[in-house]
XYZ file of C-alpha atoms in Angstrom:
485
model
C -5.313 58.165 -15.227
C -1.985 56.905 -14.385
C -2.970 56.133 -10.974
C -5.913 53.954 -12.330
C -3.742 52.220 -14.598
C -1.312 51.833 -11.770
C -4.008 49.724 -9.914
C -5.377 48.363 -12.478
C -1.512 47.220 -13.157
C -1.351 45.548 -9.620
C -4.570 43.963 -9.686
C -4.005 42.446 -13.086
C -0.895 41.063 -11.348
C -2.685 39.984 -8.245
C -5.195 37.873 -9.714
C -2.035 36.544 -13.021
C -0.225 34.620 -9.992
C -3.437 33.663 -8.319
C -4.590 31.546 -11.299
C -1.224 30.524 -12.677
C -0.665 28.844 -8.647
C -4.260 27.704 -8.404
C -3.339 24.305 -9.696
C -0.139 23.591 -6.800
C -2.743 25.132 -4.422
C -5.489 22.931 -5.303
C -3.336 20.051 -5.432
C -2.427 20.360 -1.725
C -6.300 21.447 -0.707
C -7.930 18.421 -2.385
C -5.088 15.753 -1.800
C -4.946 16.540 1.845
C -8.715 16.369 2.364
C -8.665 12.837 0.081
C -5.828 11.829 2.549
C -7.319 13.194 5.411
C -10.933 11.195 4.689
C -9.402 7.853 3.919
C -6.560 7.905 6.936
C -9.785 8.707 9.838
C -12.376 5.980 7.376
C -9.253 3.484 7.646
C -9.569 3.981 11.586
C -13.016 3.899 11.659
C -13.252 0.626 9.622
C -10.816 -1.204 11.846
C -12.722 -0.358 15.063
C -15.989 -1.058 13.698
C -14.092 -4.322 12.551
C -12.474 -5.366 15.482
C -15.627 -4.399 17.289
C -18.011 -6.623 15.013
C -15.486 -9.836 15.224
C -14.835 -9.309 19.709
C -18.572 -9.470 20.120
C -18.695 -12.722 17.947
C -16.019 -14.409 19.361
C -16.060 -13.173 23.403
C -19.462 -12.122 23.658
C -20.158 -10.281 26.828
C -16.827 -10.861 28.357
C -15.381 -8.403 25.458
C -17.688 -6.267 25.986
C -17.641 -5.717 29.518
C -13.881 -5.104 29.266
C -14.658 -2.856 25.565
C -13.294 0.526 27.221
C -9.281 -1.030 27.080
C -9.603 -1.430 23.070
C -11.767 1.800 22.652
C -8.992 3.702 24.568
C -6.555 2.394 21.853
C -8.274 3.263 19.075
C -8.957 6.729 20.728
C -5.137 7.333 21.736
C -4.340 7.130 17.596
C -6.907 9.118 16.235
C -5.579 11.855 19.189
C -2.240 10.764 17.871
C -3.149 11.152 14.030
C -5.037 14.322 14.968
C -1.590 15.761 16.474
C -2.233 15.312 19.877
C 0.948 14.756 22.519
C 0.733 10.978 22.299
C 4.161 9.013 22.546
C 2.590 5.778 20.370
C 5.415 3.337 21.762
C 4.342 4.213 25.431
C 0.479 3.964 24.799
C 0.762 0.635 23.096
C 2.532 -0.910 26.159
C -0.045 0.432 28.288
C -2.466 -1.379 26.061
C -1.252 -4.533 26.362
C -0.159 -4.046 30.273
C -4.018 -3.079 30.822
C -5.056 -5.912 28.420
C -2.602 -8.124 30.942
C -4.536 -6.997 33.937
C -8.167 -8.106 32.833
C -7.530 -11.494 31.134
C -5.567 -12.491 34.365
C -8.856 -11.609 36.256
C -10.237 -13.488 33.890
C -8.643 -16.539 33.787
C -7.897 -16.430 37.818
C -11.793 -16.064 38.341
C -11.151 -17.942 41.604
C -8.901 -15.054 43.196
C -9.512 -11.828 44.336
C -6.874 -9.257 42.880
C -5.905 -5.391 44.148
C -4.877 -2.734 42.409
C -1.580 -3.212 43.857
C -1.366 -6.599 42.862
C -2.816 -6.230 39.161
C -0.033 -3.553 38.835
C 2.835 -6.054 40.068
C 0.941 -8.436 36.919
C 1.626 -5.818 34.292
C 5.117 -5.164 35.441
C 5.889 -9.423 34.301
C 4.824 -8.220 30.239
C 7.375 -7.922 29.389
C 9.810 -10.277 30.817
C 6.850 -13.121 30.332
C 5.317 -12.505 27.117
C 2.290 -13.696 27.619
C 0.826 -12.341 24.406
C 4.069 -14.482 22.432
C 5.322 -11.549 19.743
C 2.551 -9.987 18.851
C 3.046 -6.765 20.985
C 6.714 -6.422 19.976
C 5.350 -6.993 15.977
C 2.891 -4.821 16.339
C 4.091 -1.655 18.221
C 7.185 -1.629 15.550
C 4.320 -1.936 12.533
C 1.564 0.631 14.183
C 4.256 3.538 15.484
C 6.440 3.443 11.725
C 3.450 3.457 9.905
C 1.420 6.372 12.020
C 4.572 8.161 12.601
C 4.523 8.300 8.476
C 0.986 8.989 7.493
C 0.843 11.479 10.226
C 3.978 13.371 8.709
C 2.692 12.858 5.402
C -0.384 14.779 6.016
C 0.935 17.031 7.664
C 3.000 17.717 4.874
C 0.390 18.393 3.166
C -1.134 21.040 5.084
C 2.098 22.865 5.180
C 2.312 22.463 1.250
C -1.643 23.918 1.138
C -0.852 26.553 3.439
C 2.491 27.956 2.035
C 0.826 27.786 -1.428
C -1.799 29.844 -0.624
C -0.108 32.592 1.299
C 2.927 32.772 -1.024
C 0.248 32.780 -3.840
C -1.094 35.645 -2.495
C 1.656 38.595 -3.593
C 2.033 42.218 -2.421
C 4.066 44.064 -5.205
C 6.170 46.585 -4.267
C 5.601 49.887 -5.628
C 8.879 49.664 -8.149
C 6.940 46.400 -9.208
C 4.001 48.297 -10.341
C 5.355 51.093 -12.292
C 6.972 48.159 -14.091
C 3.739 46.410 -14.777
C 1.971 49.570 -15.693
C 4.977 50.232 -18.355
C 4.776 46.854 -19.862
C 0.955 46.718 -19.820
C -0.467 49.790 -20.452
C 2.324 52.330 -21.884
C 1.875 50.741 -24.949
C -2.013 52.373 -25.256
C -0.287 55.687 -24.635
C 2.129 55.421 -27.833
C -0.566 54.321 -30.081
C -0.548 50.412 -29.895
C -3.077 49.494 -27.994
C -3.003 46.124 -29.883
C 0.740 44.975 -29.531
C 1.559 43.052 -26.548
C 4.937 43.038 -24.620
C 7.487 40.860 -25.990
C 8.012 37.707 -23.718
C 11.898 38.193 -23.072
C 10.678 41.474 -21.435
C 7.403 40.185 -19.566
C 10.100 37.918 -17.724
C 12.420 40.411 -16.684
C 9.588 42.372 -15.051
C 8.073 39.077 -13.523
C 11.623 37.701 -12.348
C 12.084 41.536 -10.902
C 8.384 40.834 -9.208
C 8.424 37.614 -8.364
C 12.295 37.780 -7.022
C 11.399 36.617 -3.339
C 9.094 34.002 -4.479
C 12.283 32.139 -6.775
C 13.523 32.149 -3.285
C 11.238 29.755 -1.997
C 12.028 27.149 -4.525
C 15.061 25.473 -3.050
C 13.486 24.993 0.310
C 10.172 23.867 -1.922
C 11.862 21.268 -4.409
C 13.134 19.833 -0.728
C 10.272 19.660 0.695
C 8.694 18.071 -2.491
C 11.338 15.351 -2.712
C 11.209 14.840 0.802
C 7.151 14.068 0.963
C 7.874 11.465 -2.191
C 10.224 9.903 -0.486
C 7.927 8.929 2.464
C 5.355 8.313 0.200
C 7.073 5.745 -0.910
C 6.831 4.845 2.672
C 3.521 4.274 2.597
C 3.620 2.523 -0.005
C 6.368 0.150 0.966
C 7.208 -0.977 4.933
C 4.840 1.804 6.009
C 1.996 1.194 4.402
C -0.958 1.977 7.449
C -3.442 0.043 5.262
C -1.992 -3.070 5.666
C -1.824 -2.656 9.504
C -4.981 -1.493 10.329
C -7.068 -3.839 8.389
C -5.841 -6.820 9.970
C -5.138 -5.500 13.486
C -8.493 -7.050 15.193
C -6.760 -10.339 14.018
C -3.697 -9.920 15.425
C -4.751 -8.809 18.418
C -7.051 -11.832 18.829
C -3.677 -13.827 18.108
C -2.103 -12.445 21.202
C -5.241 -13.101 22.934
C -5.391 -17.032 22.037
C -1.385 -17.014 22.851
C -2.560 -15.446 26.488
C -5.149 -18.231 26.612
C -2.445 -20.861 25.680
C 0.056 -20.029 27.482
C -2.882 -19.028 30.808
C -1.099 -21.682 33.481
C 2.465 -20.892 33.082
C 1.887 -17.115 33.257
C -0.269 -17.616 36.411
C 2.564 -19.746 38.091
C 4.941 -17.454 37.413
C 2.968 -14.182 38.925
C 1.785 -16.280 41.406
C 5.784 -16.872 42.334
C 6.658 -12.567 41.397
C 3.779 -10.954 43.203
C 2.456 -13.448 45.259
C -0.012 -15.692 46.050
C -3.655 -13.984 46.095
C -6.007 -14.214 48.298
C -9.370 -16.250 47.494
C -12.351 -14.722 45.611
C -15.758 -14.152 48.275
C -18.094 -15.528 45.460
C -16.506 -18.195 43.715
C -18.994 -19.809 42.320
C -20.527 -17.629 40.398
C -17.311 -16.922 38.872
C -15.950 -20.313 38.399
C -17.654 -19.882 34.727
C -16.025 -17.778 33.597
C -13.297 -19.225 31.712
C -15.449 -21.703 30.162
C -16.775 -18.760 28.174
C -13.692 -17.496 27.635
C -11.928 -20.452 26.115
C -13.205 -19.661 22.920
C -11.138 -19.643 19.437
C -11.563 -16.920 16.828
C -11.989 -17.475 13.088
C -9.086 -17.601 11.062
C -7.970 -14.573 8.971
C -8.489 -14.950 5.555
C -6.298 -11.651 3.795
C -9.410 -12.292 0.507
C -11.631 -10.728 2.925
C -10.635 -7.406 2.373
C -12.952 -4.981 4.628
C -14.813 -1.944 2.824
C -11.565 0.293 1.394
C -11.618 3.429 3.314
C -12.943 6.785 1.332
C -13.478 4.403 -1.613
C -9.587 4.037 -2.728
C -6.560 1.778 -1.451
C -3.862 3.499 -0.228
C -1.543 2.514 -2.946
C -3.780 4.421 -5.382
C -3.999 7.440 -3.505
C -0.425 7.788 -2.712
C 0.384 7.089 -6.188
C -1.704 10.003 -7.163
C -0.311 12.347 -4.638
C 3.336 11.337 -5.985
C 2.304 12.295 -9.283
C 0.918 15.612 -8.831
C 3.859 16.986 -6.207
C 6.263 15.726 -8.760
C 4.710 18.213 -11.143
C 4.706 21.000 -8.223
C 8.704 20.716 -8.254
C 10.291 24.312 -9.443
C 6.889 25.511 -9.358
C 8.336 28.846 -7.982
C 11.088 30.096 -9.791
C 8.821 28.951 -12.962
C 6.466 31.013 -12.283
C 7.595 33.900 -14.281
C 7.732 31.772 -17.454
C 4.528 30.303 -17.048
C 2.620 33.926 -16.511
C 4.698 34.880 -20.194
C 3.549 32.141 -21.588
C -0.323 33.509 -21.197
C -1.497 34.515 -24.336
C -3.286 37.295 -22.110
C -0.027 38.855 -21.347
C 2.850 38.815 -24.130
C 3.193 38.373 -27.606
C 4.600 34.976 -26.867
C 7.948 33.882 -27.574
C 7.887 33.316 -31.370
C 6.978 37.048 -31.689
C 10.233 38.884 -30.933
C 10.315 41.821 -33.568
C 6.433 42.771 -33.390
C 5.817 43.125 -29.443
C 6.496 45.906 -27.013
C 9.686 46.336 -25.434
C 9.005 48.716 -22.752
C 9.780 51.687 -25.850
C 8.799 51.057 -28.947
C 7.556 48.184 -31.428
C 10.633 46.449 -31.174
C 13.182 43.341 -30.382
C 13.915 43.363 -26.122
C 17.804 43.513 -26.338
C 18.356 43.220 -22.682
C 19.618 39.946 -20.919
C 17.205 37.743 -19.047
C 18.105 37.894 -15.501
C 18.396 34.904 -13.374
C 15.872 33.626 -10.654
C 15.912 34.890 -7.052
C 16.418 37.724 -5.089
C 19.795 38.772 -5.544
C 20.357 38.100 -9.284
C 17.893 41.014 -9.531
C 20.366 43.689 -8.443
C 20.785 45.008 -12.713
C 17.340 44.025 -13.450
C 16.619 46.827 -16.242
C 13.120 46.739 -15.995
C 12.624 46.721 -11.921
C 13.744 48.598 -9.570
C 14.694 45.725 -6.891
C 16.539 46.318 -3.181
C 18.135 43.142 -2.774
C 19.360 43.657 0.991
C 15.416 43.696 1.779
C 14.217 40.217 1.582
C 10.326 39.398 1.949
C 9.990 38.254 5.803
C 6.852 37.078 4.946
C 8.178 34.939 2.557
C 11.465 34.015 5.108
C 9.024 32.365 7.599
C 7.753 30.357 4.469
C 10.895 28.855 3.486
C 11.131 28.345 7.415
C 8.098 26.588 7.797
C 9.444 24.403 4.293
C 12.334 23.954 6.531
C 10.905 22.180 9.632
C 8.569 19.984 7.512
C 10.852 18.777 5.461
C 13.356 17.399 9.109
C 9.980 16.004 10.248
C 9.635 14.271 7.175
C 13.688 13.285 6.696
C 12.867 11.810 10.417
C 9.556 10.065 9.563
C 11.405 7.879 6.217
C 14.215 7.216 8.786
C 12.165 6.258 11.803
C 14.317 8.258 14.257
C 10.648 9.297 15.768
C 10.812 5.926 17.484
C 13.959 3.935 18.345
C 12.769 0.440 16.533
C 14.250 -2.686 17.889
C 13.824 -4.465 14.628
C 12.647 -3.301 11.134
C 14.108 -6.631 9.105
C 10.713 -8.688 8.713
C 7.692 -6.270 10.389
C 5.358 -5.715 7.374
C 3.968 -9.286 7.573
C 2.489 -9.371 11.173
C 3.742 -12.873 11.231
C 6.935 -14.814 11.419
C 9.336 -14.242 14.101
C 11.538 -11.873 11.436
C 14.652 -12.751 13.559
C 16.399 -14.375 10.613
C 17.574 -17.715 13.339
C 16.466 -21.613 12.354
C 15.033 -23.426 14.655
C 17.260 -25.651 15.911
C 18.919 -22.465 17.095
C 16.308 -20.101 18.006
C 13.517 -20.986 20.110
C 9.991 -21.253 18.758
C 7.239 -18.368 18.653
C 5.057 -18.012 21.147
C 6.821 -20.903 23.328
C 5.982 -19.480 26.149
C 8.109 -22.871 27.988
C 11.378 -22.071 26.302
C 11.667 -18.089 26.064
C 11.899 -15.251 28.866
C 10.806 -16.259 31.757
C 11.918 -14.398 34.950
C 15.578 -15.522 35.575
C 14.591 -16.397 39.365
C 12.085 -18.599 38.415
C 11.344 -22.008 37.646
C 8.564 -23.185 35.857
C 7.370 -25.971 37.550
C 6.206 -28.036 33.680
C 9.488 -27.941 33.039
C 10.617 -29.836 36.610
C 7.910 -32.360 35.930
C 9.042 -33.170 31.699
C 12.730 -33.442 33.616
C 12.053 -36.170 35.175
C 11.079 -38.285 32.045
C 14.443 -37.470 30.364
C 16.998 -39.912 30.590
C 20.992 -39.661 32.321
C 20.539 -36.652 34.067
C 23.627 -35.773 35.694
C 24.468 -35.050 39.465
C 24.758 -31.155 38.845
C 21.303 -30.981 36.798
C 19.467 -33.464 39.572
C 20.745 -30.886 42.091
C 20.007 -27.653 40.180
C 16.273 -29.807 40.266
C 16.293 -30.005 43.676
C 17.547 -26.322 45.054
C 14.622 -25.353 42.536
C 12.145 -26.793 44.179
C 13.352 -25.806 47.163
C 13.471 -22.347 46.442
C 9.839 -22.334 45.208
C 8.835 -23.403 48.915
C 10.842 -20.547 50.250
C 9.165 -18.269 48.322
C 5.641 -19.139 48.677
């Protein structure tokens, strides 16, 4: 009989902490798969978005060249998914390959190598030929991935501590304590009086010891994934990226288009001058079709909203139900005493059981945690034995919490400039512009130091009392440019 009762004991236990957690565990199961749906919808929306609006505006000429943004959109879902994908890298050999076929494009008349396309992508930097958007865009897209992917993974290290802490093995002094409180009281006659609640915690605290444990790492963890929630809901937010990113991408496209000649001279001076294209005309009409404009953005037209939500709602949700998972193990003992199932409650302190009789619980409540359980009266607890089952929980706690430390302070990526970046336009360098040149002046800003752009020779001569030294800085220009070619 006692050994029934003994089992019965633990499984009564078992299947106590079980339901008690089921709402922290469902929390993490149902938030992360809400996350989850809306983060991969968001990408899927954008594509199909940016998809829809390239075949309006470019027609065949997008989608002959399709692959380049398909391999973007591929690179962050493997990203998002946790694949090895360094986002700043990947994004600069989006635009470099972007580089490489409009300059076909709008060269139609030359013939290009591989060697020579790859001396074209090396100048994208120090020619912007896509004005700011890259720059804009790689700090928005990498701070706001590098977030939502830490968040939800957050989230799946939440669900999956949950459910294996949740999941308890008592030790054997654990269940002769449980089978005192629980059943002795049959044995002496009282089949009907419950344990008093003082003494339900003392056995739960003595049960439950390891699992208090966990709650320092926990409440870190919990405070860490608000705090990049508010992230997302801030400077991070990946909504407000993604649904406008066919847009900006089109920008640096028309800034390309614009800014076509001067970017051509100044390859044409870096890499060379190519060599003539066998059938010309056929592809002299090319740019013709290309020298299209797309539609302006309008932010009203809000696309579909991913897994029928905004992010701002869903995050807001999240926030509210981790900040109610905070302490959720070292109250876990009070919460199981509180069951009506279990004790008395704790407005019944004469009429309960108190491990002896029908009487008051005189001992102290112990304190939560391993170690305070070393004069627990009611379980037998070896304190220099912690759970290493729970260890490599509080471990695993550990390392999500740094990632997510690192993901609210950007450290993932070194950004050059987080001041104005949430916007996607505006030059966010804080300069007027008498002082700071203009965006997308592709004239006035970063060209090669070696070179000299040859619009800027020809407006020269139009300006008035040039002196000596300028007319003769003119002149060695010029002549340098013949050298070279």
């Amino acid at each position: 009989m006692e050994d029934k009762l003994s089992q019965q004991s633990k499984l009564e236990f078992e299947n106590l902490v079980e339901e008690t957690s089921h709402f922290v565990r469902t929390t993490f199961v149902s938030r992360h798969k809400k996350f989850d749906e809306f983060f991969r919808e968001l990408l899927e929306n954008a594509e199909r978005s940016l998809n829809n609006m390239f075949v309006r505006t470019y027609g065949m000429l997008y989608m002959q060249n399709s692959e380049v943004f398909q391999d973007l959109f591929t690179e962050l879902k493997r990203y998002y998914t946790g694949g090895n994908v360094n986002l700043e890298e990947m994004l600069n050999d989006f635009w470099a390959r972007l580089l490489e076929r409009m300059f076909q494009l709008i060269n139609p008349q030359y013939h290009f190598s591989e060697d020579y396309l790859e001396c074209v992508s090396k100048y994208t930097d120090q020619l912007k030929p896509f004005g700011d958007v890259p720059r804009k865009l790689k700090v928005q897209v990498t701070r706001a991935f590098i977030a939502a992917r830490t968040f939800v993974q957050g989230l799946t290290v939440g669900r999956e501590v949950a459910n294996r802490v949740s999941k308890v093995s008592p030790t054997p002094g654990c269940i002769r304590a449980l089978m005192k409180m629980l059943y002795c009281p049959y044995c002496r006659g009282l089949p009907t009086v419950k344990p008093c609640n003082n003494y339900c915690l003392n056995v739960m605290k003595g049960c439950l010891a390891n699992q208090a444990d966990l709650d320092t790492e926990w409440n870190l963890f919990i405070d860490a994934m608000l705090l990049v929630a508010e992230r997302l809901e801030g400077p991070f937010n990946i909504e407000s990226v993604m649904d406008p990113i066919d847009v900006k991408i089109s920008e640096a496209i028309m800034n390309m288009q614009e800014n076509s000649m001067q970017v051509s001279a100044k390859v044409f001076q870096g890499c060379g001058q190519p060599k003539p294209a066998p059938a010309l005309r056929s592809s002299r009409s090319v740019p013709e079709n290309f020298n299209t404009r797309f539609r302006p953005y309008n932010p009203e037209e809000q696309p579909t909203t991913a897994a029928g939500t905004s992010l701002d709602r869903l995050v807001t949700d999240i926030k509210e139900k981790l900040k109610l998972s905070k302490k959720f193990w070292s109250t876990l003992p009070y919460t199981i005493c509180k069951d009506e199932r279990v004790t008395a409650g704790p407005s019944i302190e004469e009429d309960c059981w108190n491990g002896h009789a029908k009487a008051r619980y005189l001992p102290e409540i112990m304190n939560d945690g391993l170690t305070n359980q070393i004069n627990n009266p009611e379980v037998d607890v070896d304190i220099t034995r912690p759970d290493t089952f729970i260890r490599q929980q509080i471990m695993a706690l550990r390392v999500m919490t740094n990632k997510l430390k690192n993901a609210y302070n950007g450290n993932d990526v070194n950004f050059q400039d987080t001041s104005d970046e949430t916007s996607g336009s505006g030059s966010g360098s804080g300069c007027t512009d008498d002082i700071c040149p203009t965006e997308f002046d592709f004239v006035t800003t970063e060209a090669p130091p070696v070179d000299s752009d040859r619009r800027e020779v020809e407006a020269s001569a139009t300006q008035p009392g040039w002196s000596l030294q300028t007319l003769l800085i003119i002149f060695l220009s010029l002549l340098l440019q013949r050298q070279w070619r």
